[in-house]
CSV table of C-alpha atoms and ligand atoms in Angstrom, one decimal:
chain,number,residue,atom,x,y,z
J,1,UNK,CA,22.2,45.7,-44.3
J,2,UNK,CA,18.7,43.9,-43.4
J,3,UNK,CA,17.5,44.1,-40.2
J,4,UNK,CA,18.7,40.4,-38.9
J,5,UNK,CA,22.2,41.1,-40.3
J,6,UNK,CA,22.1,44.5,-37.8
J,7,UNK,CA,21.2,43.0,-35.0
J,8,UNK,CA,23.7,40.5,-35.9
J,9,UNK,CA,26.7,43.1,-35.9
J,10,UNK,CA,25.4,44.8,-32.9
J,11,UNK,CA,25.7,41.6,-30.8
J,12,UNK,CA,29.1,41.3,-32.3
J,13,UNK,CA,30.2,44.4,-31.0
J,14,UNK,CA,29.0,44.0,-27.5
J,15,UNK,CA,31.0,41.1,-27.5
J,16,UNK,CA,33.9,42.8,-29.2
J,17,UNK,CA,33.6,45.7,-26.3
J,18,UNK,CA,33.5,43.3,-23.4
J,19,UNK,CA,36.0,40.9,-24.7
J,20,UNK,CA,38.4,44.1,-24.9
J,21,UNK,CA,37.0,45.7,-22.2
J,22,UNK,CA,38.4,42.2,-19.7
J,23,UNK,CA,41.6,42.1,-21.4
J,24,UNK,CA,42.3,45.6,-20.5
J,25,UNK,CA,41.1,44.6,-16.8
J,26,UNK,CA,43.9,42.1,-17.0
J,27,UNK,CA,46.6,44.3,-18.2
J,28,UNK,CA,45.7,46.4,-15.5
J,29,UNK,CA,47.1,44.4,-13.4
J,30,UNK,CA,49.5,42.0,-15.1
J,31,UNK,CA,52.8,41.6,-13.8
J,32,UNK,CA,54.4,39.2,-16.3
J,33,UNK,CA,57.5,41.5,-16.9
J,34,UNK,CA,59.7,44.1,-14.9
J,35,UNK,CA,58.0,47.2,-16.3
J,36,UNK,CA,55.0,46.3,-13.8
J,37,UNK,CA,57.1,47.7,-10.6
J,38,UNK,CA,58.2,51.3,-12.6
J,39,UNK,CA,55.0,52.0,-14.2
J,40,UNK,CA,52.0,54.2,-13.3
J,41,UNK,CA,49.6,53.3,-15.5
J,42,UNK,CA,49.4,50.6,-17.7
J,43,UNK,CA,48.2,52.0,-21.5
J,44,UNK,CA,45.9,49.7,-23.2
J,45,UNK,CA,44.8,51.6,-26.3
J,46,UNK,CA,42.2,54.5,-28.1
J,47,UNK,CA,40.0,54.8,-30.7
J,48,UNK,CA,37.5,52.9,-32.0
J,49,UNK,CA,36.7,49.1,-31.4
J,50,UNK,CA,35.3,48.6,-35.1
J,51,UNK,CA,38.4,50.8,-36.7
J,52,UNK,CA,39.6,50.6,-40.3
J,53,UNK,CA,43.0,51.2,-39.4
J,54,UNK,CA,45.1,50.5,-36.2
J,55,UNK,CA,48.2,52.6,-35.7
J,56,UNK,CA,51.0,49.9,-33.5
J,57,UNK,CA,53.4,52.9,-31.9
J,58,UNK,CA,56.1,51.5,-29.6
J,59,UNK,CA,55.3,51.8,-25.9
J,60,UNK,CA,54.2,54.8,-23.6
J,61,UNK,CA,56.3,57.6,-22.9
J,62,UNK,CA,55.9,60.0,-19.6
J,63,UNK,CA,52.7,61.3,-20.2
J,64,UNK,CA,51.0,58.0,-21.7
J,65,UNK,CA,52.2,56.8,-18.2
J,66,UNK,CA,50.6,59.1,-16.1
J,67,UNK,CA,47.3,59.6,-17.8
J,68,UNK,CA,47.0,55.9,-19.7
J,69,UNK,CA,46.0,56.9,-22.6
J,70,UNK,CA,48.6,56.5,-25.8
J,71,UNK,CA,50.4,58.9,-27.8
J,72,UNK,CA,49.1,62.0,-25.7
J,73,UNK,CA,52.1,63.9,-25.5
J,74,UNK,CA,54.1,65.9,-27.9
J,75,UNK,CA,54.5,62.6,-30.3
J,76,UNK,CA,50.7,62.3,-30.0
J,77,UNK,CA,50.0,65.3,-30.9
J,78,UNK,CA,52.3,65.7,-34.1
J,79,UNK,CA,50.1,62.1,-34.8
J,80,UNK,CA,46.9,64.2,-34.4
J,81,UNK,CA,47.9,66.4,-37.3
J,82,UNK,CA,48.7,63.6,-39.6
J,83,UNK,CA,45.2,61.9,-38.6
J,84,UNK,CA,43.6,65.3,-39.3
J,85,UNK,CA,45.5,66.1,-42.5
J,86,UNK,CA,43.5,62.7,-43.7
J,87,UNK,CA,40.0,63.6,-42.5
J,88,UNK,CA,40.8,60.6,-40.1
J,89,UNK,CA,39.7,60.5,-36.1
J,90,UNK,CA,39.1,58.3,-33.2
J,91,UNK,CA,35.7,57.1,-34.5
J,92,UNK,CA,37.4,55.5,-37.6
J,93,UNK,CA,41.3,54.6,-36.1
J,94,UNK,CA,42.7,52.8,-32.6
J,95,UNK,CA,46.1,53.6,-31.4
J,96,UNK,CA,48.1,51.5,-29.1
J,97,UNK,CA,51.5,50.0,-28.0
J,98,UNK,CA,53.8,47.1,-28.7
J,99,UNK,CA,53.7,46.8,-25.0
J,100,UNK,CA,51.4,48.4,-22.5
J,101,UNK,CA,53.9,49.1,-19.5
J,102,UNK,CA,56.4,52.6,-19.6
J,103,UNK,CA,60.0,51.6,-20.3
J,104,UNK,CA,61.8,53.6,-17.2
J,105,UNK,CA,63.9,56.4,-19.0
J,106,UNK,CA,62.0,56.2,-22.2
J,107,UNK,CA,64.6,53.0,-23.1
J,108,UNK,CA,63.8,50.8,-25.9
J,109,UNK,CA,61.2,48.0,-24.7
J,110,UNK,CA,63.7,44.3,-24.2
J,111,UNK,CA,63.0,41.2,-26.6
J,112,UNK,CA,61.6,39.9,-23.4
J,113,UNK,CA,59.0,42.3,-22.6
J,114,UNK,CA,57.6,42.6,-26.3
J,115,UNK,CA,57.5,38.7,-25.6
J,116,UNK,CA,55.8,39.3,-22.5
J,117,UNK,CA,53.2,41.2,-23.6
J,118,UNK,CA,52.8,39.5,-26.9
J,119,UNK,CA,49.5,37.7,-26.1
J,120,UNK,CA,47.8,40.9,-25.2
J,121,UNK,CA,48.7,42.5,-28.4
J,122,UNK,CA,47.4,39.8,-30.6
J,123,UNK,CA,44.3,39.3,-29.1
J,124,UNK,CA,43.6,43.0,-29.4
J,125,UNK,CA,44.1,43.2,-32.8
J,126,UNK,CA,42.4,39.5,-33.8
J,127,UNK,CA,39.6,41.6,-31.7
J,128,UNK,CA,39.9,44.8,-33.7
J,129,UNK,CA,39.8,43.0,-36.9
J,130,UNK,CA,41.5,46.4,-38.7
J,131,UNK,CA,41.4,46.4,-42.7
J,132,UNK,CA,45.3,47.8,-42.9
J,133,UNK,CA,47.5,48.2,-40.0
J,134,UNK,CA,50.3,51.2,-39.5
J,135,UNK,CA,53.5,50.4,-38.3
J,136,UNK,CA,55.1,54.0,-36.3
J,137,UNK,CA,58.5,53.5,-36.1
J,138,UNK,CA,61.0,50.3,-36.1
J,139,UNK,CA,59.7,48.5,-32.8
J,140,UNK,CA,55.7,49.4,-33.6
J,141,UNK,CA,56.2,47.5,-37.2
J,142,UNK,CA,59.0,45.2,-36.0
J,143,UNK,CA,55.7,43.8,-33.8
J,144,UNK,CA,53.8,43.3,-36.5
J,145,UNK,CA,56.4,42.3,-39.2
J,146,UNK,CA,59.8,40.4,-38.3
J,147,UNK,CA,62.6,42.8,-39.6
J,148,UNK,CA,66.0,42.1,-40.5
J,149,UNK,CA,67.8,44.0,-38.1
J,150,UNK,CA,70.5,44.7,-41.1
J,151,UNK,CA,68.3,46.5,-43.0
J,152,UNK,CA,67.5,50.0,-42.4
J,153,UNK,CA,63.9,50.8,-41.3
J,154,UNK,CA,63.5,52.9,-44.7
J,155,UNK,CA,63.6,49.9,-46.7
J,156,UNK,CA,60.2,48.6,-45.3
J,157,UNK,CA,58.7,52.0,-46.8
J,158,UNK,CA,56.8,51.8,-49.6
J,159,UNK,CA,55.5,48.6,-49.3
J,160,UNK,CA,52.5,46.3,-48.6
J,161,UNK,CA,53.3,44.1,-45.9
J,162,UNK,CA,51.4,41.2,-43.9
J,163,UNK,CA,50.5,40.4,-40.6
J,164,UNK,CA,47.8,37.6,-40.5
J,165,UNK,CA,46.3,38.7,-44.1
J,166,UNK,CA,46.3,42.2,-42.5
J,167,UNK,CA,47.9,44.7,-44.8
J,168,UNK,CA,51.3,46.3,-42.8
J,169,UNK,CA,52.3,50.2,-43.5
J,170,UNK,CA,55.5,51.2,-42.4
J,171,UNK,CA,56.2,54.8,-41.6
J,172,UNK,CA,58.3,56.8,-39.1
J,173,UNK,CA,57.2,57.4,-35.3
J,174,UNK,CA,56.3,60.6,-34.6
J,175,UNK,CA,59.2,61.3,-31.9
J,176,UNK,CA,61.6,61.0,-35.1
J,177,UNK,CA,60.0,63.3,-37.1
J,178,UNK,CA,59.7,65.9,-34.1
J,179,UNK,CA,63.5,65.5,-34.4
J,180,UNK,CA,64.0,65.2,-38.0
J,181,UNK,CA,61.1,67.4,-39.4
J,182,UNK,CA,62.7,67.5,-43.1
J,183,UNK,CA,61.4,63.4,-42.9
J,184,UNK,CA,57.7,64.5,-42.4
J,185,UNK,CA,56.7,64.6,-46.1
J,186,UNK,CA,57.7,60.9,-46.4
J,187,UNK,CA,55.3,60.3,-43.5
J,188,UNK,CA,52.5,62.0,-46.2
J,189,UNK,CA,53.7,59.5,-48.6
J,190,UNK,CA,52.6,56.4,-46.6
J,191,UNK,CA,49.9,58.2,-45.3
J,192,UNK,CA,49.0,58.1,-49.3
J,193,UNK,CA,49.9,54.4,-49.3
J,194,UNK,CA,48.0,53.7,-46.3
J,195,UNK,CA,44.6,55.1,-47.7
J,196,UNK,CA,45.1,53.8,-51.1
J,197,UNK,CA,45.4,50.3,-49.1
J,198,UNK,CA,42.4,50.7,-47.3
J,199,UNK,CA,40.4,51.2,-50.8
J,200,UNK,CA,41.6,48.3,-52.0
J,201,UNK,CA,41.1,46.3,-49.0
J,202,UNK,CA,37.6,47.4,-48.2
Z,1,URA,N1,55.5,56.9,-28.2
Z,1,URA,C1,54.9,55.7,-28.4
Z,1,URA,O1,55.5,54.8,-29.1
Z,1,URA,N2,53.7,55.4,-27.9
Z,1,URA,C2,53.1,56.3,-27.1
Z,1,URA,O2,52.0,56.0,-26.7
Z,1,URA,C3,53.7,57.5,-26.9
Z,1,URA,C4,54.9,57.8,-27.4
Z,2,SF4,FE1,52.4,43.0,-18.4
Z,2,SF4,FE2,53.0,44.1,-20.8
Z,2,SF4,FE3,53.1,45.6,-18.7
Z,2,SF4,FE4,55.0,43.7,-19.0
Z,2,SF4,S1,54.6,45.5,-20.4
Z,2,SF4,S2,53.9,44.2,-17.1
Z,2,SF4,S3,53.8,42.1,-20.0
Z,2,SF4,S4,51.3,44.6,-19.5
């Protein structure tokens, strides 16, 4: 890269960091859905804001909640080994949400809160700009790629899908697996998949 074209992509990034930067602010304190009066914290995202891949999980459990930070409980950290098992880390990935507000009792997020909190997730990733993007479970991918709710999440496996020219992985979320650990090594196939996607798409 030639001098001009760095200090190009530096300026970039500051406006990449402040941009995200003021729409976490505004999650902070948005209230455009019921999950505002039961929440603690409101969990925005991790990782890095120039990332080659961004994992879409489904909302934050317990801990997320109290600490707002994603996928730090026991999901997260089943997640960690997977990252590590690819030589992959924070410096190279982002994690977040479908939607940034706890569900009370862990329930499945509503049609209308995923609506609610729609705009937030799209700017964040039109911000990110990630080469391939990682589905986690039905309602991460289901985000990112509208799914026929007849078919079983399996079927998306295996497959390069599309969200806004981004490449889509599906895989399995991490609470699954910590139930159904005999499903792990498919989770090390689209691991495979997912890496072979990001060489192509580099
Ligand atoms: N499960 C999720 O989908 N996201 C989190 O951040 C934690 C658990
Ligand atoms: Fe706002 Fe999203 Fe939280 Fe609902 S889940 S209150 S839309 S940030």
């Amino acid at each position: 890269m030639s001098s001009s074209e760095n200090i190009k992509a530096c300026n970039d990034m500051k406006i990449i960091n402040t941009e995200l930067e003021s729409i976490s602010k505004v999650v902070e304190n948005c209230d455009k859905c019921e999950l505002a009066k039961t929440r603690i914290k409101t969990v925005f995202g991790k990782g890095s804001h120039n990332p080659l891949i961004v994992f879409v999980g489904e909302a934050p459990g317990a801990e997320e909640d109290k600490t707002g930070m994603p996928f730090v409980g026991r999901g997260g950290r089943l997640l960690d080994t997977w990252l590590s098992k690819y030589n992959l880390n924070l410096d190279m990935v982002y994690i977040m949400n479908a939607i940034k507000c706890r569900p009370p009792k862990n329930r499945d997020p509503l049609p209308s809160e995923k609506e609610a909190c729609r705009f937030y997730f799209e700017k964040q990733i039109e911000l990110l700009k990630p080469k391939v993007l990682c589905g986690l479970g039905r309602h991460g991918f289901g985000n990112l790629v509208s799914l026929d709710s007849k078919l079983a999440y399996g079927k998306m496996r295996g497959i390069v899908h599309h969200y806004k020219n981004i490449p889509v992985i599906a895989t399995y979320h991490p609470a699954y697996i910590l139930r159904s650990s005999k499903e792990q090594e498919k989770v090390f196939e689209d691991f495979q998949l997912l890496l072979e996607t990001l060489k192509n798409n580099q």
